[in-house]
Amino acid sequence: MSELRLRTDLDAVPEYRQGKGAPAGEGAVMIKLSSNENPYPPLASVSQAVAGRLDRFNRYPETAAPELTTALSERFSVDAANFVFGAGSVEIISQLIRATSGEGDEVLFAWRSFEAYPMLVRAAGATPVEVPLTTEHAHDLDAMLAAITPRTRLILVCNPNNPTGTTIGADELKSFISRVPSHIVVVVDEAYLHFNRRQDSPVGVELFRRFPNVAVAHTFSKAYGLAGLRVGYAIAPAHLAAAMRKVAVPFGVTGLAQAAAVASLAAEAELQERVDALIAERERVVGALTLAGWRLPETQANFLWFPLGGDTAAAVEVFEEFGVLVRGFGGEGLRATIAETEGNDRVLLAAAALVERGLTGGLTDAQA
Ligand SMILES: Cc1ncc(COP(=O)(O)O)c(C=O)c1O
C-alpha cells in the first residue's frame, strides 16, 4: 500500500475513457466511429499554416492568442475581453467549473451527457448534480430548474447533447435561462453547433448577448477537424472570463493550434462543404434506419444514439464484427459517429444484423 497522501475524494472519479482507437498498421480494417471526430484529413491550407510555425516551437505560445482573438472577435462582434482559450473545450469547461465552483458547491447538468462533466466537477472538489434526460433522451429543463438549490453555481447545457444528439428549441432555452437565478452561470456547450440544422435552434452567442449569466463553449475539434491539436474557447462575461484565465493551464494552447484555428476560420467555406457532406450522410443513414423500422432519437449532431439498454454490450461487438468501433455506455446505449460513406454503410449493415439477432433493445418495428 502506498503511503502517498492523495485526495480521497478522487477515489470516486472514474478515469476518462477514450473512444476505442482503430488498430494501427497495415491491414487495419476497423473504422473508428467512437469519438465524434471529423473523418476528413486536415485541409491543405490549415496544414500549411501549421507548417509555417514549425521553426518557432522552441518559444512559448502567446497566452492571449492575439490573432485568433481578433478573428473570433470580428466574426461574432464580441469584445476581445470576452474570449478565453483552452486545450480543447474540455479545458474550457474545466475552467468554467473551477472559476465558479469548489467544495460544497453544486454543478448541475443533464444525464446522460458529455462524459467529462461529472469527472471535471469532482476534480474541482464540487458536487455533480445529474438530472435524468426525458424518455425522449432530451434535456428535462423543468426538472433541471427544480434541481437548483442555494448551492448551485453552474449549469451545463449541452446542445446538441452528447451522446443522444437531441436538441433544445430557442424559446425553451430562453425561458429556462430567464428562470435560472442570475447569480448562477449557465454554460451552453455547443461542441456540435455546426451540425445542428434544427430550424428554431438557439444561438449560444445571442444568449450570451442577452443574458449576463450565460457563457458559451466552442471547439475546433469537431466541424473544424482539429481534435488532435487541442483548441477550444469560451465567450463569457468579462468578469467570468478573467476568473477563467486564473485557473487556466498556462500556455495550454500551442502556437501550432492557434495557427491552425486561424487558418480554419479563413477556410470556413471549404470546411462547410465537409460539414454539409456529413449532414447529407447523416440524413441518408437516418433515412435507411427509419425505413428498416428503427426508432432512434432525432440527432442534430455528427453521431447517432442507439439506446439499446441491456443489449448494448452485445451490440457493440456486432458493430466490431462489421469493422466499426463505436462507443458503448454499458446498459444504456451506444453512440456511432457519422463518417464517410464506407463507415456509415458498415453501421447500416451492423444495424441490420442487430435486427436479425434480436439485439434492438425494443427500438425497432422491424421483423427479422
Ligand atoms: C459536448 C462536448 N463538449 C466538449 C467536448 C470537448 O471537445 P474538445 O476538448 O476536443 O474541444 C466534447 C468532445 O467530445 C463534447 O462532446
PDB file of N, CA, C and O and ligand atoms in Angstrom, residues 16 35-36 86-93 113-117 158-162 189-192 217-222 226-227 230-233 303 335, ligand 1:
ATOM      1  N   TYR A  16     -11.068   8.938 -17.371  1.00  0.00           N
ATOM      2  CA  TYR A  16     -11.729   9.223 -18.652  1.00  0.00           C
ATOM      3  C   TYR A  16     -11.475   8.076 -19.609  1.00  0.00           C
ATOM      4  O   TYR A  16     -10.352   7.608 -19.758  1.00  0.00           O
ATOM      5  N   SER A  35     -15.400   8.511 -31.378  1.00  0.00           N
ATOM      6  CA  SER A  35     -15.046   9.761 -30.693  1.00  0.00           C
ATOM      7  C   SER A  35     -15.600  11.021 -31.353  1.00  0.00           C
ATOM      8  O   SER A  35     -15.149  12.129 -31.042  1.00  0.00           O
ATOM      9  N   ASN A  36     -16.558  10.861 -32.257  1.00  0.00           N
ATOM     10  CA  ASN A  36     -17.183  12.025 -32.918  1.00  0.00           C
ATOM     11  C   ASN A  36     -16.178  12.946 -33.593  1.00  0.00           C
ATOM     12  O   ASN A  36     -16.341  14.162 -33.601  1.00  0.00           O
ATOM     13  N   GLY A  86      -8.579  27.463 -24.395  1.00  0.00           N
ATOM     14  CA  GLY A  86      -8.154  26.298 -23.625  1.00  0.00           C
ATOM     15  C   GLY A  86      -7.737  25.167 -24.542  1.00  0.00           C
ATOM     16  O   GLY A  86      -7.976  25.216 -25.761  1.00  0.00           O
ATOM     17  N   ALA A  87      -7.110  24.159 -23.964  1.00  0.00           N
ATOM     18  CA  ALA A  87      -6.681  22.982 -24.724  1.00  0.00           C
ATOM     19  C   ALA A  87      -7.912  22.117 -25.006  1.00  0.00           C
ATOM     20  O   ALA A  87      -8.174  21.122 -24.348  1.00  0.00           O
ATOM     21  N   GLY A  88      -8.687  22.555 -25.987  1.00  0.00           N
ATOM     22  CA  GLY A  88      -9.971  21.923 -26.275  1.00  0.00           C
ATOM     23  C   GLY A  88     -11.043  22.541 -25.389  1.00  0.00           C
ATOM     24  O   GLY A  88     -10.739  23.178 -24.367  1.00  0.00           O
ATOM     25  N   SER A  89     -12.318  22.340 -25.793  1.00  0.00           N
ATOM     26  CA  SER A  89     -13.367  22.923 -24.955  1.00  0.00           C
ATOM     27  C   SER A  89     -13.499  22.156 -23.650  1.00  0.00           C
ATOM     28  O   SER A  89     -14.104  22.625 -22.696  1.00  0.00           O
ATOM     29  N   VAL A  90     -12.888  20.976 -23.593  1.00  0.00           N
ATOM     30  CA  VAL A  90     -12.926  20.258 -22.322  1.00  0.00           C
ATOM     31  C   VAL A  90     -12.160  21.066 -21.260  1.00  0.00           C
ATOM     32  O   VAL A  90     -12.570  21.136 -20.092  1.00  0.00           O
ATOM     33  N   GLU A  91     -11.079  21.722 -21.673  1.00  0.00           N
ATOM     34  CA  GLU A  91     -10.378  22.560 -20.691  1.00  0.00           C
ATOM     35  C   GLU A  91     -11.197  23.811 -20.382  1.00  0.00           C
ATOM     36  O   GLU A  91     -11.193  24.308 -19.250  1.00  0.00           O
ATOM     37  N   ILE A  92     -11.915  24.304 -21.379  1.00  0.00           N
ATOM     38  CA  ILE A  92     -12.785  25.467 -21.148  1.00  0.00           C
ATOM     39  C   ILE A  92     -13.848  25.131 -20.090  1.00  0.00           C
ATOM     40  O   ILE A  92     -14.118  25.911 -19.179  1.00  0.00           O
ATOM     41  N   ILE A  93     -14.421  23.931 -20.242  1.00  0.00           N
ATOM     42  CA  ILE A  93     -15.466  23.526 -19.280  1.00  0.00           C
ATOM     43  C   ILE A  93     -14.844  23.377 -17.894  1.00  0.00           C
ATOM     44  O   ILE A  93     -15.422  23.795 -16.886  1.00  0.00           O
ATOM     45  N   SER A 113     -24.971  12.860 -20.429  1.00  0.00           N
ATOM     46  CA  SER A 113     -24.479  13.910 -21.306  1.00  0.00           C
ATOM     47  C   SER A 113     -22.979  13.674 -21.476  1.00  0.00           C
ATOM     48  O   SER A 113     -22.518  12.534 -21.318  1.00  0.00           O
ATOM     49  N   PHE A 114     -22.247  14.732 -21.798  1.00  0.00           N
ATOM     50  CA  PHE A 114     -20.808  14.557 -22.067  1.00  0.00           C
ATOM     51  C   PHE A 114     -20.131  13.951 -20.847  1.00  0.00           C
ATOM     52  O   PHE A 114     -20.225  14.473 -19.731  1.00  0.00           O
ATOM     53  N   GLU A 115     -19.438  12.850 -21.112  1.00  0.00           N
ATOM     54  CA  GLU A 115     -18.874  12.025 -20.044  1.00  0.00           C
ATOM     55  C   GLU A 115     -17.897  12.774 -19.130  1.00  0.00           C
ATOM     56  O   GLU A 115     -17.708  12.411 -17.974  1.00  0.00           O
ATOM     57  N   ALA A 116     -17.261  13.802 -19.675  1.00  0.00           N
ATOM     58  CA  ALA A 116     -16.256  14.511 -18.864  1.00  0.00           C
ATOM     59  C   ALA A 116     -16.904  15.385 -17.778  1.00  0.00           C
ATOM     60  O   ALA A 116     -16.224  15.745 -16.807  1.00  0.00           O
ATOM     61  N   TYR A 117     -18.177  15.763 -17.934  1.00  0.00           N
ATOM     62  CA  TYR A 117     -18.761  16.704 -16.959  1.00  0.00           C
ATOM     63  C   TYR A 117     -18.597  16.245 -15.506  1.00  0.00           C
ATOM     64  O   TYR A 117     -18.051  16.989 -14.678  1.00  0.00           O
ATOM     65  N   CYS A 158     -25.877  21.028 -22.754  1.00  0.00           N
ATOM     66  CA  CYS A 158     -25.160  20.508 -23.921  1.00  0.00           C
ATOM     67  C   CYS A 158     -26.141  20.442 -25.096  1.00  0.00           C
ATOM     68  O   CYS A 158     -27.067  19.642 -25.100  1.00  0.00           O
ATOM     69  N   ASN A 159     -25.909  21.297 -26.090  1.00  0.00           N
ATOM     70  CA  ASN A 159     -26.866  21.399 -27.202  1.00  0.00           C
ATOM     71  C   ASN A 159     -26.134  21.478 -28.544  1.00  0.00           C
ATOM     72  O   ASN A 159     -25.452  22.469 -28.799  1.00  0.00           O
ATOM     73  N   PRO A 160     -26.292  20.453 -29.405  1.00  0.00           N
ATOM     74  CA  PRO A 160     -26.926  19.154 -29.228  1.00  0.00           C
ATOM     75  C   PRO A 160     -26.217  18.347 -28.141  1.00  0.00           C
ATOM     76  O   PRO A 160     -25.029  18.539 -27.897  1.00  0.00           O
ATOM     77  N   ASN A 161     -27.020  17.426 -27.545  1.00  0.00           N
ATOM     78  CA  ASN A 161     -26.471  16.675 -26.422  1.00  0.00           C
ATOM     79  C   ASN A 161     -25.630  15.486 -26.887  1.00  0.00           C
ATOM     80  O   ASN A 161     -26.013  14.749 -27.784  1.00  0.00           O
ATOM     81  N   ASN A 162     -24.467  15.365 -26.285  1.00  0.00           N
ATOM     82  CA  ASN A 162     -23.636  14.178 -26.483  1.00  0.00           C
ATOM     83  C   ASN A 162     -23.936  13.233 -25.319  1.00  0.00           C
ATOM     84  O   ASN A 162     -23.809  13.648 -24.171  1.00  0.00           O
ATOM     85  N   ASP A 189     -22.902  24.466 -24.049  1.00  0.00           N
ATOM     86  CA  ASP A 189     -21.805  23.737 -24.700  1.00  0.00           C
ATOM     87  C   ASP A 189     -22.270  23.408 -26.120  1.00  0.00           C
ATOM     88  O   ASP A 189     -23.110  22.529 -26.332  1.00  0.00           O
ATOM     89  N   GLU A 190     -21.685  24.127 -27.079  1.00  0.00           N
ATOM     90  CA  GLU A 190     -22.101  23.972 -28.478  1.00  0.00           C
ATOM     91  C   GLU A 190     -21.026  23.248 -29.308  1.00  0.00           C
ATOM     92  O   GLU A 190     -20.731  23.648 -30.429  1.00  0.00           O
ATOM     93  N   ALA A 191     -20.496  22.173 -28.763  1.00  0.00           N
ATOM     94  CA  ALA A 191     -19.437  21.447 -29.480  1.00  0.00           C
ATOM     95  C   ALA A 191     -19.898  20.991 -30.868  1.00  0.00           C
ATOM     96  O   ALA A 191     -19.099  20.903 -31.792  1.00  0.00           O
ATOM     97  N   TYR A 192     -21.201  20.714 -31.009  1.00  0.00           N
ATOM     98  CA  TYR A 192     -21.711  20.164 -32.275  1.00  0.00           C
ATOM     99  C   TYR A 192     -22.588  21.162 -33.031  1.00  0.00           C
ATOM    100  O   TYR A 192     -23.389  20.789 -33.886  1.00  0.00           O
ATOM    101  N   ALA A 217     -19.441  27.582 -24.813  1.00  0.00           N
ATOM    102  CA  ALA A 217     -18.198  26.819 -25.041  1.00  0.00           C
ATOM    103  C   ALA A 217     -18.203  26.313 -26.480  1.00  0.00           C
ATOM    104  O   ALA A 217     -19.161  25.664 -26.915  1.00  0.00           O
ATOM    105  N   HIS A 218     -17.151  26.650 -27.211  1.00  0.00           N
ATOM    106  CA  HIS A 218     -16.986  26.207 -28.601  1.00  0.00           C
ATOM    107  C   HIS A 218     -15.678  25.442 -28.745  1.00  0.00           C
ATOM    108  O   HIS A 218     -14.730  25.676 -27.994  1.00  0.00           O
ATOM    109  N   THR A 219     -15.647  24.589 -29.774  1.00  0.00           N
ATOM    110  CA  THR A 219     -14.426  23.818 -30.010  1.00  0.00           C
ATOM    111  C   THR A 219     -14.033  23.834 -31.475  1.00  0.00           C
ATOM    112  O   THR A 219     -14.892  23.943 -32.345  1.00  0.00           O
ATOM    113  N   PHE A 220     -12.750  23.675 -31.733  1.00  0.00           N
ATOM    114  CA  PHE A 220     -12.269  23.478 -33.104  1.00  0.00           C
ATOM    115  C   PHE A 220     -12.098  21.990 -33.408  1.00  0.00           C
ATOM    116  O   PHE A 220     -11.597  21.630 -34.461  1.00  0.00           O
ATOM    117  N   SER A 221     -12.497  21.121 -32.476  1.00  0.00           N
ATOM    118  CA  SER A 221     -12.228  19.685 -32.637  1.00  0.00           C
ATOM    119  C   SER A 221     -13.174  18.974 -33.590  1.00  0.00           C
ATOM    120  O   SER A 221     -12.819  17.942 -34.148  1.00  0.00           O
ATOM    121  N   LYS A 222     -14.385  19.473 -33.734  1.00  0.00           N
ATOM    122  CA  LYS A 222     -15.400  18.675 -34.439  1.00  0.00           C
ATOM    123  C   LYS A 222     -15.545  19.147 -35.889  1.00  0.00           C
ATOM    124  O   LYS A 222     -14.876  18.627 -36.762  1.00  0.00           O
ATOM    125  N   LEU A 226      -9.910  19.778 -35.862  1.00  0.00           N
ATOM    126  CA  LEU A 226      -8.604  19.977 -35.212  1.00  0.00           C
ATOM    127  C   LEU A 226      -8.491  19.218 -33.880  1.00  0.00           C
ATOM    128  O   LEU A 226      -7.777  19.660 -32.974  1.00  0.00           O
ATOM    129  N   ALA A 227      -9.185  18.087 -33.769  1.00  0.00           N
ATOM    130  CA  ALA A 227      -9.233  17.391 -32.466  1.00  0.00           C
ATOM    131  C   ALA A 227      -7.843  17.115 -31.898  1.00  0.00           C
ATOM    132  O   ALA A 227      -7.613  17.225 -30.700  1.00  0.00           O
ATOM    133  N   ARG A 230      -5.969  20.403 -30.157  1.00  0.00           N
ATOM    134  CA  ARG A 230      -6.500  20.873 -28.879  1.00  0.00           C
ATOM    135  C   ARG A 230      -6.671  22.388 -28.809  1.00  0.00           C
ATOM    136  O   ARG A 230      -5.810  23.114 -28.315  1.00  0.00           O
ATOM    137  N   VAL A 231      -7.786  22.851 -29.301  1.00  0.00           N
ATOM    138  CA  VAL A 231      -8.105  24.268 -29.091  1.00  0.00           C
ATOM    139  C   VAL A 231      -9.623  24.463 -29.017  1.00  0.00           C
ATOM    140  O   VAL A 231     -10.376  23.976 -29.863  1.00  0.00           O
ATOM    141  N   GLY A 232     -10.017  25.135 -27.954  1.00  0.00           N
ATOM    142  CA  GLY A 232     -11.414  25.475 -27.749  1.00  0.00           C
ATOM    143  C   GLY A 232     -11.464  26.848 -27.105  1.00  0.00           C
ATOM    144  O   GLY A 232     -10.428  27.386 -26.699  1.00  0.00           O
ATOM    145  N   TYR A 233     -12.654  27.417 -27.040  1.00  0.00           N
ATOM    146  CA  TYR A 233     -12.737  28.746 -26.427  1.00  0.00           C
ATOM    147  C   TYR A 233     -14.108  28.979 -25.813  1.00  0.00           C
ATOM    148  O   TYR A 233     -15.079  28.299 -26.159  1.00  0.00           O
ATOM    149  N   PHE A 303     -23.397  12.248 -34.908  1.00  0.00           N
ATOM    150  CA  PHE A 303     -23.437  10.877 -34.375  1.00  0.00           C
ATOM    151  C   PHE A 303     -24.879  10.453 -34.165  1.00  0.00           C
ATOM    152  O   PHE A 303     -25.791  11.286 -34.174  1.00  0.00           O
ATOM    153  N   ARG A 335     -23.120   4.875 -29.132  1.00  0.00           N
ATOM    154  CA  ARG A 335     -23.055   6.052 -29.991  1.00  0.00           C
ATOM    155  C   ARG A 335     -22.150   5.733 -31.174  1.00  0.00           C
ATOM    156  O   ARG A 335     -21.046   5.226 -31.001  1.00  0.00           O
TER     157      ARG A 335
HETATM  158  C1  LIG B   1     -20.336  18.013 -25.698  1.00  0.00           C
HETATM  159  C2  LIG B   1     -18.861  18.103 -25.776  1.00  0.00           C
HETATM  160  N1  LIG B   1     -18.259  19.172 -25.235  1.00  0.00           N
HETATM  161  C3  LIG B   1     -16.942  19.311 -25.283  1.00  0.00           C
HETATM  162  C4  LIG B   1     -16.144  18.352 -25.870  1.00  0.00           C
HETATM  163  C5  LIG B   1     -14.673  18.553 -25.813  1.00  0.00           C
HETATM  164  O1  LIG B   1     -14.067  18.572 -27.018  1.00  0.00           O
HETATM  165  P1  LIG B   1     -12.610  19.189 -27.148  1.00  0.00           P
HETATM  166  O2  LIG B   1     -11.973  19.198 -25.820  1.00  0.00           O
HETATM  167  O3  LIG B   1     -11.929  18.310 -28.122  1.00  0.00           O
HETATM  168  O4  LIG B   1     -12.829  20.580 -27.655  1.00  0.00           O
HETATM  169  C6  LIG B   1     -16.718  17.215 -26.430  1.00  0.00           C
HETATM  170  C7  LIG B   1     -15.883  16.165 -27.037  1.00  0.00           C
HETATM  171  O5  LIG B   1     -16.280  15.104 -27.357  1.00  0.00           O
HETATM  172  C8  LIG B   1     -18.114  17.097 -26.381  1.00  0.00           C
HETATM  173  O6  LIG B   1     -18.734  16.021 -26.880  1.00  0.00           O
END
